[in-house]
PDB file of C-alpha atoms in Angstrom:
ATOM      1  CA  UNK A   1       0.000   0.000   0.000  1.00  0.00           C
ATOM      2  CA  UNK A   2       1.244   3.043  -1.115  1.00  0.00           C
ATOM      3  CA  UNK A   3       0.689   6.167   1.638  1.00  0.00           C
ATOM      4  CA  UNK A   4       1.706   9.787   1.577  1.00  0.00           C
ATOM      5  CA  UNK A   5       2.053  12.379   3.922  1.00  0.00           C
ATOM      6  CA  UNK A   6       2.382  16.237   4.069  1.00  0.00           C
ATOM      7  CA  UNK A   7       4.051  18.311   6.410  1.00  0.00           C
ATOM      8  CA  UNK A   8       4.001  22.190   6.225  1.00  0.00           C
ATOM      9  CA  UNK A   9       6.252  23.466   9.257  1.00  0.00           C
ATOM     10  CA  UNK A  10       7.179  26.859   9.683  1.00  0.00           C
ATOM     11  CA  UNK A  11      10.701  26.311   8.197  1.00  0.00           C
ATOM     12  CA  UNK A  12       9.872  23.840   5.134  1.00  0.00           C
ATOM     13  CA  UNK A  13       7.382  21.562   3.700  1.00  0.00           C
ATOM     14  CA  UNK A  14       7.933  17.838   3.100  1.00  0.00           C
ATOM     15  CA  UNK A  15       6.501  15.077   0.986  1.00  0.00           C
ATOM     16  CA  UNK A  16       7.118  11.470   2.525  1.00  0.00           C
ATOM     17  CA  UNK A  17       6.287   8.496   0.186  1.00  0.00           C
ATOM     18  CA  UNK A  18       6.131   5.432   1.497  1.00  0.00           C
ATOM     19  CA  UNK A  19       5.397   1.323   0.676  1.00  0.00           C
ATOM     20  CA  UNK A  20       3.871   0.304   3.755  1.00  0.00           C
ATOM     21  CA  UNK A  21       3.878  -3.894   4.061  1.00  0.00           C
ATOM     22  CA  UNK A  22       2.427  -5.960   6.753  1.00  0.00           C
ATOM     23  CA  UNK A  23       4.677  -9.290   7.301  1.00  0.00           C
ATOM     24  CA  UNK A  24       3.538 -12.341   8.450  1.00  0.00           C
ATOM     25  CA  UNK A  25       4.709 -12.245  11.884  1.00  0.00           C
ATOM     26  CA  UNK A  26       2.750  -9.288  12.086  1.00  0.00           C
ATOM     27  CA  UNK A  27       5.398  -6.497  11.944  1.00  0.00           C
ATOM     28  CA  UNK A  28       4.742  -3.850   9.509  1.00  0.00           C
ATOM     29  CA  UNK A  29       7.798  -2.699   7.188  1.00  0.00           C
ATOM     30  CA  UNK A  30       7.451   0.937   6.245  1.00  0.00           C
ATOM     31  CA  UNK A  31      10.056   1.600   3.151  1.00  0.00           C
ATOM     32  CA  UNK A  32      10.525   5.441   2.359  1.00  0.00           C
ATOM     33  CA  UNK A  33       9.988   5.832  -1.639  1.00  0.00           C
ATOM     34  CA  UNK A  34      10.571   9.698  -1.721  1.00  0.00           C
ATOM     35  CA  UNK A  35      11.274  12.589   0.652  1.00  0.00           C
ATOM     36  CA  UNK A  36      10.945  15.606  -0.714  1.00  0.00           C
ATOM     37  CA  UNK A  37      11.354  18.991   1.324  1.00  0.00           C
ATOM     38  CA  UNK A  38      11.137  21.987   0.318  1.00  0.00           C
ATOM     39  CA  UNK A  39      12.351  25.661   2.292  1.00  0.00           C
ATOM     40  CA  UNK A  40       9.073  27.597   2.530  1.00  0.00           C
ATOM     41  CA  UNK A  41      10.483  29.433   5.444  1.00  0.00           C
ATOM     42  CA  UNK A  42       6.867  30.486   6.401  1.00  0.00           C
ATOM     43  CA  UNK A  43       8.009  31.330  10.234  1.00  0.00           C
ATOM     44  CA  UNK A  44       9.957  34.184   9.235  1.00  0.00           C
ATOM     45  CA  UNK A  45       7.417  36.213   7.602  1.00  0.00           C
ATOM     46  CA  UNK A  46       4.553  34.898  10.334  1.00  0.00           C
ATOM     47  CA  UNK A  47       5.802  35.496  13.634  1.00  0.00           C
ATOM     48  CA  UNK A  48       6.674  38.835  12.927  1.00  0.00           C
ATOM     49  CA  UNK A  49       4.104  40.493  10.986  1.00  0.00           C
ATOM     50  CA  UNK A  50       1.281  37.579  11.335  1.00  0.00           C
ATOM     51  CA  UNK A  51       0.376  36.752   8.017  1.00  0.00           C
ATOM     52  CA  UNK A  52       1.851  34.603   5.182  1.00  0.00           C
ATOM     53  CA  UNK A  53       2.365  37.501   2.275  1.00  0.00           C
ATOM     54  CA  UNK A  54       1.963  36.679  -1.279  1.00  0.00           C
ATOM     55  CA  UNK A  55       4.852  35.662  -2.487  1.00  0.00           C
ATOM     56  CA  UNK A  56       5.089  32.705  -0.118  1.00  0.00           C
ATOM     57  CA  UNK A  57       1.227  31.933  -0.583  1.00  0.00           C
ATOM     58  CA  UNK A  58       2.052  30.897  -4.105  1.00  0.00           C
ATOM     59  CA  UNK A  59       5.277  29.045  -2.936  1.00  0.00           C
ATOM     60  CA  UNK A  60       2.876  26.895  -0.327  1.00  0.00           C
ATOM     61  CA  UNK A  61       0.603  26.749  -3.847  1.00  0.00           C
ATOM     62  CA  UNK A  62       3.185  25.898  -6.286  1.00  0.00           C
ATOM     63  CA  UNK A  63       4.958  23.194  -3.841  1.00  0.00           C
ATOM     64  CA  UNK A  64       1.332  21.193  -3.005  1.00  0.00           C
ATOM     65  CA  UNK A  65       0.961  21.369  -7.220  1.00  0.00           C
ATOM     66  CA  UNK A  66       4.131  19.274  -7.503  1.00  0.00           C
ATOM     67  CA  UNK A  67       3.524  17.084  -4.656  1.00  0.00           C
ATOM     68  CA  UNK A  68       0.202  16.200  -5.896  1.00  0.00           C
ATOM     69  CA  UNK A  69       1.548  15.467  -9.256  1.00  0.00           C
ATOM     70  CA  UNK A  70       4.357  13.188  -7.327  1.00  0.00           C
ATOM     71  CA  UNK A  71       1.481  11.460  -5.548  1.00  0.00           C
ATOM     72  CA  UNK A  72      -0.244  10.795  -8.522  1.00  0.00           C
ATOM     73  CA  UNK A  73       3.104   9.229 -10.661  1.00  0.00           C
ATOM     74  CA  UNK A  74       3.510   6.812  -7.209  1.00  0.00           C
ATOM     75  CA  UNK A  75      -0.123   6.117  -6.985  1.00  0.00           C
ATOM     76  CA  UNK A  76      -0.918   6.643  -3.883  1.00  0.00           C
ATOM     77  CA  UNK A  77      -4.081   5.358  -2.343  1.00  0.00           C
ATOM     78  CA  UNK A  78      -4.114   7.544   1.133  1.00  0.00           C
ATOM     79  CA  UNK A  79      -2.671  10.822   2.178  1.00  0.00           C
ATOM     80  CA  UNK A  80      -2.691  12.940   5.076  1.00  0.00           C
ATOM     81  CA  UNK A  81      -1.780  16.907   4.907  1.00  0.00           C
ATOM     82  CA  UNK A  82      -1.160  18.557   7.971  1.00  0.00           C
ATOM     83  CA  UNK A  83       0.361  22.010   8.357  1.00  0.00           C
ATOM     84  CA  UNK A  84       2.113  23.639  12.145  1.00  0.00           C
ATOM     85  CA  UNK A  85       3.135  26.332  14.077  1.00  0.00           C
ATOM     86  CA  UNK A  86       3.145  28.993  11.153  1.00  0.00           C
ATOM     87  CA  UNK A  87       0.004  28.189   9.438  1.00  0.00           C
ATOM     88  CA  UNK A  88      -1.959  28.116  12.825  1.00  0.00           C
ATOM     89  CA  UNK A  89      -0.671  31.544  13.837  1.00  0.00           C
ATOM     90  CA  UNK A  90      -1.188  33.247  10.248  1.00  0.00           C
ATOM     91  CA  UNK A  91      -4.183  35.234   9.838  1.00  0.00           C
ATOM     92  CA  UNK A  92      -4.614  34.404   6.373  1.00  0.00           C
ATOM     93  CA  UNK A  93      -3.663  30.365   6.891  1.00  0.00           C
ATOM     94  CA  UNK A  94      -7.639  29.434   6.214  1.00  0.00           C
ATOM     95  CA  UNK A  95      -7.693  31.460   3.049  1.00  0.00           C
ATOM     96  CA  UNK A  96      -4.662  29.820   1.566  1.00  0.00           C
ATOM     97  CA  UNK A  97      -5.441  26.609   2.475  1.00  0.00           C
ATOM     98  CA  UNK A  98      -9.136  27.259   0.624  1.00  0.00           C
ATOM     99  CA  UNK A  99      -6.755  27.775  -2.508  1.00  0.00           C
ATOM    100  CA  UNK A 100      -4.420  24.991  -2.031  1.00  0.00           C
ATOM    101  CA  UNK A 101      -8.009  23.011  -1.802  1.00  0.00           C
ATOM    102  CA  UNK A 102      -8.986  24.410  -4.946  1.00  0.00           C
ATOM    103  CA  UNK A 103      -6.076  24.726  -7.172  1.00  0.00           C
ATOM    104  CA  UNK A 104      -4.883  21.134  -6.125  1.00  0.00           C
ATOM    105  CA  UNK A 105      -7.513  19.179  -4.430  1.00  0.00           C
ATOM    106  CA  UNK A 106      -5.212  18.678  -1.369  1.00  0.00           C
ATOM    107  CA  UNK A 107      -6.934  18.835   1.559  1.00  0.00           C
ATOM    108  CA  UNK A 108      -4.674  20.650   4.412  1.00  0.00           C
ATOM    109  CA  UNK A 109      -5.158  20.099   8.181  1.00  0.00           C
ATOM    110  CA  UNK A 110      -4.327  22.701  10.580  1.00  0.00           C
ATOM    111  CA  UNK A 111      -3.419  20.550  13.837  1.00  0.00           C
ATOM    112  CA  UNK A 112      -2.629  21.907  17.357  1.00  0.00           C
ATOM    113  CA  UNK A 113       0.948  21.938  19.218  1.00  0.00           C
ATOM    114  CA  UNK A 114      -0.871  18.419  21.362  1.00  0.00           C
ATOM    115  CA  UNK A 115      -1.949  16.781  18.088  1.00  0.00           C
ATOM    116  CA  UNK A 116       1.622  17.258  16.884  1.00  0.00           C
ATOM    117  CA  UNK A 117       3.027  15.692  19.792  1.00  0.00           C
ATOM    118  CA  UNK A 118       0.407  12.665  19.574  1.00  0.00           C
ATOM    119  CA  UNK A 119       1.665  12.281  15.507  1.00  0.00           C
ATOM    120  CA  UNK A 120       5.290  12.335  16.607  1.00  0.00           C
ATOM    121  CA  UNK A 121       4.278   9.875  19.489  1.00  0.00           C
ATOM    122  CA  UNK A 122       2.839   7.704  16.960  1.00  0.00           C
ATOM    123  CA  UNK A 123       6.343   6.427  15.713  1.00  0.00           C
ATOM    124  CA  UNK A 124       6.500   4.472  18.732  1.00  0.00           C
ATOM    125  CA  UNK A 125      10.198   4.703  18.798  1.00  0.00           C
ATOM    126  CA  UNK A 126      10.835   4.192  22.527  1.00  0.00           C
ATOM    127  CA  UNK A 127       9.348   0.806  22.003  1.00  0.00           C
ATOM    128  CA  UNK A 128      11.259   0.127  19.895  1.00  0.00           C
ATOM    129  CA  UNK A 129      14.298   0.745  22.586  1.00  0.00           C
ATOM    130  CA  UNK A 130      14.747  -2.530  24.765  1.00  0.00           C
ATOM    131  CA  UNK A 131      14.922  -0.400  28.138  1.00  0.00           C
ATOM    132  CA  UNK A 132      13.150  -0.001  31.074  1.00  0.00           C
ATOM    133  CA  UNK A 133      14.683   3.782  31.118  1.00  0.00           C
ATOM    134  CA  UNK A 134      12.288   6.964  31.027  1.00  0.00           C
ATOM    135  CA  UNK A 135      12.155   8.427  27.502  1.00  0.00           C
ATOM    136  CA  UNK A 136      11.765  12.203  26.164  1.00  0.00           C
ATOM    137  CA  UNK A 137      10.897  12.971  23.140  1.00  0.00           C
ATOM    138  CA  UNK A 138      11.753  16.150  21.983  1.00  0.00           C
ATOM    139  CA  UNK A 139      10.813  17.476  18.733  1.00  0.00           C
ATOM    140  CA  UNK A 140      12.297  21.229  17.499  1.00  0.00           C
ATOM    141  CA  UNK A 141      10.704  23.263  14.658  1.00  0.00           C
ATOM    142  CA  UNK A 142      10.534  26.890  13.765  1.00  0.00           C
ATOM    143  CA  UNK A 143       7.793  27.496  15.741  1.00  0.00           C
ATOM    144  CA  UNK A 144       7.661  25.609  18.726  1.00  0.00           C
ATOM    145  CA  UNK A 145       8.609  22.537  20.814  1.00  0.00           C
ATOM    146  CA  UNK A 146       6.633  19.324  21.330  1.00  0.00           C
ATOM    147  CA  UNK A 147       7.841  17.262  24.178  1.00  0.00           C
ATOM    148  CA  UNK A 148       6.791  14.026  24.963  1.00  0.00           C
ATOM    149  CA  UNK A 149       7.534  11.827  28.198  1.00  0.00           C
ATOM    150  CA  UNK A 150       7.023   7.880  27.977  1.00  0.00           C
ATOM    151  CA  UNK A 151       8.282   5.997  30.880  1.00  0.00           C
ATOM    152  CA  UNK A 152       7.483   2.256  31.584  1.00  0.00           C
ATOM    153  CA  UNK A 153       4.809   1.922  29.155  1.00  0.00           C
ATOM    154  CA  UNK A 154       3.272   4.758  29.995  1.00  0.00           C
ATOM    155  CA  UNK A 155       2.777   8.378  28.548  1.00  0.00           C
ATOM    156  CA  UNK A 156       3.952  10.694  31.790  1.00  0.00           C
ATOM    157  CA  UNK A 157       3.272  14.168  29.671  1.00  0.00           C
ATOM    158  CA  UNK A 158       2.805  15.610  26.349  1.00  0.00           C
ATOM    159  CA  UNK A 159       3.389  19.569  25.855  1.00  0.00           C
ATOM    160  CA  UNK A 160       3.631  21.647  23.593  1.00  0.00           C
ATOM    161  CA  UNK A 161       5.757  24.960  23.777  1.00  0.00           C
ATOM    162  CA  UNK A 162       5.563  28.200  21.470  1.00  0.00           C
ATOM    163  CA  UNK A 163       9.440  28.441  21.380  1.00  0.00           C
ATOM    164  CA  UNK A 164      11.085  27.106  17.749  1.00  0.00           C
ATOM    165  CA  UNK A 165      14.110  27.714  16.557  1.00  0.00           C
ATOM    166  CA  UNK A 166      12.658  30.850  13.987  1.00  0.00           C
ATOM    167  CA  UNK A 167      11.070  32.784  16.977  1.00  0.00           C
ATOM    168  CA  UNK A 168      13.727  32.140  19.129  1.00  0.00           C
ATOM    169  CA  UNK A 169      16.213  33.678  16.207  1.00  0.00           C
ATOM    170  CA  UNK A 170      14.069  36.758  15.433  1.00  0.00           C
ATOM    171  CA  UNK A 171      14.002  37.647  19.604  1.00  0.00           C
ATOM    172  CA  UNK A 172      10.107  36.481  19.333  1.00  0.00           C
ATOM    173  CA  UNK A 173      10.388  34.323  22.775  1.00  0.00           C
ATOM    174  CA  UNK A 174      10.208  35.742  26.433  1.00  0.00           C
ATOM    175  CA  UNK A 175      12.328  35.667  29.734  1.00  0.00           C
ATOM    176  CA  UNK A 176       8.828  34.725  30.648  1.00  0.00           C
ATOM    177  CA  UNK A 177       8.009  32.010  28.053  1.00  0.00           C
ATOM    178  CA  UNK A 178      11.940  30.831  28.799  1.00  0.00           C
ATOM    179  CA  UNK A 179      11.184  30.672  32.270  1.00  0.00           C
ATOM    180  CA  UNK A 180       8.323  28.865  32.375  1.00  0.00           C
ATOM    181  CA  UNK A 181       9.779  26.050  29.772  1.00  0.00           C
ATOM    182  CA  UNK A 182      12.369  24.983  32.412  1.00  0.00           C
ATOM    183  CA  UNK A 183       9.915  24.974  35.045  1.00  0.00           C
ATOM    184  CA  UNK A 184       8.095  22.250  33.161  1.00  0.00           C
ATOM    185  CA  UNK A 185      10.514  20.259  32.176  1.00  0.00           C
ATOM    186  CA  UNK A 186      12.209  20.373  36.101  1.00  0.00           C
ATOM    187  CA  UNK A 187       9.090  20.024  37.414  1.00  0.00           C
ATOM    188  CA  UNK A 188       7.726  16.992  35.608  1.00  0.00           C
ATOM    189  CA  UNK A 189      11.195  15.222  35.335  1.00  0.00           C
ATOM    190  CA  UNK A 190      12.075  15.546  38.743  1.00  0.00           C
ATOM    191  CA  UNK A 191      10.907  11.982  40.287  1.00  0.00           C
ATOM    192  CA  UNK A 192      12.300  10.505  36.954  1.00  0.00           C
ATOM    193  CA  UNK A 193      15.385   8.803  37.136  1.00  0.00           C
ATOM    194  CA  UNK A 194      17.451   8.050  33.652  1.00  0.00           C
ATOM    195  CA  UNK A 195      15.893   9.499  31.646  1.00  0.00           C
ATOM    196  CA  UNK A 196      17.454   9.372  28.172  1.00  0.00           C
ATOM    197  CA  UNK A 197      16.229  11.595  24.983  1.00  0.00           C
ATOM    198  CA  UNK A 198      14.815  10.929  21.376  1.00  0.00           C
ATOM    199  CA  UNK A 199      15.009  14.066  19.186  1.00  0.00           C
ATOM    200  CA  UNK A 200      13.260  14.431  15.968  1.00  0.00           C
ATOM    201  CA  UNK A 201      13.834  17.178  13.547  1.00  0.00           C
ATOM    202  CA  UNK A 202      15.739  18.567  10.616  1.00  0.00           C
ATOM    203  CA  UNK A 203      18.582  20.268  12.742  1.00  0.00           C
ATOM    204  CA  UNK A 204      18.992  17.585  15.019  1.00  0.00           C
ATOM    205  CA  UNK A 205      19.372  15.110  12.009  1.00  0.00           C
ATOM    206  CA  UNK A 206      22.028  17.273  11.148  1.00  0.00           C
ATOM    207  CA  UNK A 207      24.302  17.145  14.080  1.00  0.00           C
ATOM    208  CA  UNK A 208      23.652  13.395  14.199  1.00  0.00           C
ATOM    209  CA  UNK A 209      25.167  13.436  10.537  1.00  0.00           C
ATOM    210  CA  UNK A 210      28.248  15.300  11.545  1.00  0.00           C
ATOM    211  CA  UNK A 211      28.822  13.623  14.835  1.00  0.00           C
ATOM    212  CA  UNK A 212      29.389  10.569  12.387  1.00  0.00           C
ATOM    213  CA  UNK A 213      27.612   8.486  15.290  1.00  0.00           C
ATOM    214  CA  UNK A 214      27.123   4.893  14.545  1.00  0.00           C
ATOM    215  CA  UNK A 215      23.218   4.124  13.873  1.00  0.00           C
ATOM    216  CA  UNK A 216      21.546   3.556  16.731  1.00  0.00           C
ATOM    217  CA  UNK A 217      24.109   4.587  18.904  1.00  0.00           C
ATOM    218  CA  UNK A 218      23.124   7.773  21.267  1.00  0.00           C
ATOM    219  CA  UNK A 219      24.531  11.662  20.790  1.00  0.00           C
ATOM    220  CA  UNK A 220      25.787  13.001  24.249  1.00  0.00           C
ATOM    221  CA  UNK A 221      24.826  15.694  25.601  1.00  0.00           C
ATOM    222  CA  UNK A 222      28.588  17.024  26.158  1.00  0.00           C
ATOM    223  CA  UNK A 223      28.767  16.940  22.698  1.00  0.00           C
ATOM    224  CA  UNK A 224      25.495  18.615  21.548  1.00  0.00           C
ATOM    225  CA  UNK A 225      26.931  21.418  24.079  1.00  0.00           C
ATOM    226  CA  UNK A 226      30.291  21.756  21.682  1.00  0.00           C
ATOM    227  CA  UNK A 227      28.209  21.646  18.663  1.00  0.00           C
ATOM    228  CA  UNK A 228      26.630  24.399  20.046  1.00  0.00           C
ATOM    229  CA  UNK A 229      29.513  26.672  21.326  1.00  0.00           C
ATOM    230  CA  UNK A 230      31.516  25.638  17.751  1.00  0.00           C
ATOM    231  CA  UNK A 231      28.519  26.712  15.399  1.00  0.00           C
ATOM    232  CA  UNK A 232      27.896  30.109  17.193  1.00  0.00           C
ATOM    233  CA  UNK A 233      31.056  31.232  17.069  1.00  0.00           C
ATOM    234  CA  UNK A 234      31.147  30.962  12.775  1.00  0.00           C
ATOM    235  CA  UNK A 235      29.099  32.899  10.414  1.00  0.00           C
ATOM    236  CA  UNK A 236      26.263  31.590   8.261  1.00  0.00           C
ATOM    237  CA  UNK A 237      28.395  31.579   5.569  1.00  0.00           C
ATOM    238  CA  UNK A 238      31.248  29.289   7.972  1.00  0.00           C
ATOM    239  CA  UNK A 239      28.467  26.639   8.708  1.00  0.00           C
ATOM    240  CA  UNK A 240      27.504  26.531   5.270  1.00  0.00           C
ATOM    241  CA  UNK A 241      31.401  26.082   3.866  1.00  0.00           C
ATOM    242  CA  UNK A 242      33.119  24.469   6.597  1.00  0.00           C
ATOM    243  CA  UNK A 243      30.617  21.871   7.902  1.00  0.00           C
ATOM    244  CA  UNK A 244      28.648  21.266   4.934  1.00  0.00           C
ATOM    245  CA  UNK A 245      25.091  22.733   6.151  1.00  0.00           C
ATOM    246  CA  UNK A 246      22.820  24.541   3.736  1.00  0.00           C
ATOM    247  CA  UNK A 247      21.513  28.085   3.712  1.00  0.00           C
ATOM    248  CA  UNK A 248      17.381  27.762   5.282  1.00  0.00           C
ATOM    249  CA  UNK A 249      19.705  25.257   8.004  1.00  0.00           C
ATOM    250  CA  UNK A 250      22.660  27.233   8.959  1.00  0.00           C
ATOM    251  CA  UNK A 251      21.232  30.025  10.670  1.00  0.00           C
ATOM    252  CA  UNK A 252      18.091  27.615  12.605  1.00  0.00           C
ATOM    253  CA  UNK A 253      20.489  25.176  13.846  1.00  0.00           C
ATOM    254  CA  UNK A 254      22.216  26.961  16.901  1.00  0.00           C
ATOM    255  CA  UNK A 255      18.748  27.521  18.324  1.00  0.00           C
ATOM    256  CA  UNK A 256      17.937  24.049  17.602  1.00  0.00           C
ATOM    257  CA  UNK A 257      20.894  23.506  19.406  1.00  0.00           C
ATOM    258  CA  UNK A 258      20.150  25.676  22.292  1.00  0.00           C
ATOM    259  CA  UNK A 259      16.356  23.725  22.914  1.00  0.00           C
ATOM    260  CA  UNK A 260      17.991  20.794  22.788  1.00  0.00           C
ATOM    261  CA  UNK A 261      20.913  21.272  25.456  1.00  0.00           C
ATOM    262  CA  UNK A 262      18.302  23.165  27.178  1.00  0.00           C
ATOM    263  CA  UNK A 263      15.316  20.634  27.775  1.00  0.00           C
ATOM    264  CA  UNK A 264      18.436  17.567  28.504  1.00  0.00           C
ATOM    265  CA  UNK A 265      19.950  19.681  31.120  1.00  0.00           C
ATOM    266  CA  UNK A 266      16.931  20.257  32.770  1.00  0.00           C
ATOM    267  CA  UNK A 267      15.541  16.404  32.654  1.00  0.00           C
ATOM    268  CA  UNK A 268      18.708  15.453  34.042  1.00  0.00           C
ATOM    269  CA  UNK A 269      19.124  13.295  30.555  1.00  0.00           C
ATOM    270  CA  UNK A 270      22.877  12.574  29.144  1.00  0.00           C
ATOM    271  CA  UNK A 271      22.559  11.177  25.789  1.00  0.00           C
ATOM    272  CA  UNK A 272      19.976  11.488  23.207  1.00  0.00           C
ATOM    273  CA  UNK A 273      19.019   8.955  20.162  1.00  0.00           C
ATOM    274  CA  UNK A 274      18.202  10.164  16.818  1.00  0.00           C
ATOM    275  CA  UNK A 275      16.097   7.638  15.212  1.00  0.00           C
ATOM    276  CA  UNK A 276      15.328  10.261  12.272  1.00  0.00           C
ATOM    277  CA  UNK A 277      11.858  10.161  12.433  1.00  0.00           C
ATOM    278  CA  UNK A 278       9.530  13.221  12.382  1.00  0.00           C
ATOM    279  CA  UNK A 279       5.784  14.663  12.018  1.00  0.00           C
ATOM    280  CA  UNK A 280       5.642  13.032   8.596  1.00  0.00           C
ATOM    281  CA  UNK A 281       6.735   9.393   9.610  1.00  0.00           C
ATOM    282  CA  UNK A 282       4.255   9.716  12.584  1.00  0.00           C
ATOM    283  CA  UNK A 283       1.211  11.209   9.955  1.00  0.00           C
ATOM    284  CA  UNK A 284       2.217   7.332   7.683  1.00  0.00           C
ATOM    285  CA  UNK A 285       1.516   5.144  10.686  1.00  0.00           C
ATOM    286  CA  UNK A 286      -1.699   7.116  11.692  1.00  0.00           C
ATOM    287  CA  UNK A 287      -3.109   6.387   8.249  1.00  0.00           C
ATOM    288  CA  UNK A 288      -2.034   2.827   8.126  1.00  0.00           C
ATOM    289  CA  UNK A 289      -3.817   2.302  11.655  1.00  0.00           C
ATOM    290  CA  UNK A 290      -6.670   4.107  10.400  1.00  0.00           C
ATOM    291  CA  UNK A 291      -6.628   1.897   6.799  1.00  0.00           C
ATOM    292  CA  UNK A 292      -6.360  -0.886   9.256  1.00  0.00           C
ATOM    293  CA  UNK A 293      -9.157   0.070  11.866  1.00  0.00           C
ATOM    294  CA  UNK A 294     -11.500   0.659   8.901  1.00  0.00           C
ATOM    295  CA  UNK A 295     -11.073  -2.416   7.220  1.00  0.00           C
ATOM    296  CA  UNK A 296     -12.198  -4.140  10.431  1.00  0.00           C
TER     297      UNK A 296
END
């Protein structure tokens, strides 16, 4: 069965193809066809003046027009569209999806910061983790933070923060917003003993990439903290040149960075696993289980 989903964050969109087999014993192989993703950069405009302009309208417009001709050359029988962080705070985010809709036929979901975090949570990577340690999930996009705690079996929390890597960039988050992040995280980590973290997320991807980690193996957070001293002391242009990062990246991922470090060092977690998953791998599995559900 061929599925598709659509992401539109506030930093870029994405297309994820994927063949999605169940096996015999019951397992279900999910085998990426395409990824596609493309810098829309709808945060910057958004946060600060509230509305997508016009020239980025017909980006979002032009971009669904090629994924939906992409969907159509890999035949795919179910899709999901969901958009973030930028599209729910832009004024005009109803009236472009209406076009999208009508120039395309894609149908785009607006979901909340919680829905996000139950998507993301849908990947079920922690299970897939043979531990009986506490796991975080933390998930960093222009626009804001999901964070999900699963310990023993068991959802502990799911939260959603306005503070991405875009508003944190353009001076759009508070002492007050700051403040009240660490709070949460201290104060709903503190009876938790090892817990380790699972990031999702372009920038964190990244990192993983340069680290040159083995698969599977965690990041530490020492590490992550170097990362993040090394890349704010260069220039865009450094990043770009000297470590291989491109332009709608290099300026997002010392704030990625910074959210990262941040949220570990209050959870008292060391290392963190990136299992390269995200929103759009999390949308897949929600329309397999829903395929599934239906069919009875």
């Amino acid at each position: 069965m061929i599925l598709a989903a659509i992401d539109i964050g506030s930093n870029a969109a994405r297309l994820l193809i994927s063949d999605v087999l169940p096996y015999k014993d019951g397992t279900v192989d999910y085998t990426k066809l395409n990824l596609l993703r493309i810098p829309l950069r709808l945060g910057f405009d958004v946060f600060e003046t509230g509305v997508i302009p016009e020239e980025k309208a017909k980006m979002v417009i032009d971009t669904m027009k090629i994924y939906q001709q992409l969907m159509d050359l890999y035949k795919v029988e179910h899709y999901r569209a969901c958009a973030t962080s930028a599209m729910r705070d832009a004024r005009n985010g109803t009236e472009i999806i209406q076009q999208v809709k009508a120039e395309t036929g894609i149908d785009i979901e607006i979901i909340s910061g919680s829905e996000e975090a139950n998507v993301i949570y849908e990947t079920h990577i922690a299970e897939n983790i043979d531990s009986q340690d506490a796991f975080l999930y933390i998930d960093v996009g222009g626009g804001s933070t999901e964070l999900t705690m699963f310990h023993q079996g068991n959802i502990v929390f799911k939260e959603s923060f306005n503070i991405g890597t875009i508003r944190l960039l353009n001076g759009l988050v508070t002492d007050a917003q700051m403040d009240h992040f660490k709070w949460f995280v201290k104060t709903h980590t503190r009876e938790i003993n090892n817990i380790k973290a699972i990031g999702s997320g372009g920038n964190i991807n990244k990192v993983f990439s340069l680290s040159k980690t083995k698969e599977e193996r965690p990041l530490k957070l020492e590490l992550l903290r170097d990362y993040y001293k090394e890349l704010s002391s260069a220039t865009i242009e450094e990043r770009m040149h000297l470590y291989n990062i491109r332009r709608d990246r290099a300026d997002v991922i010392v704030p990625a960075l910074q959210i990262y470090t941040c949220v570990m060092r209050w959870a008292g977690a060391q290392e963190i696993y990136v299992p390269k998953i995200g929103l759009a791998d999390g949308l897949i599995r929600m329309l397999y289980n829903k395929y599934k559900t239906d069919k009875g």
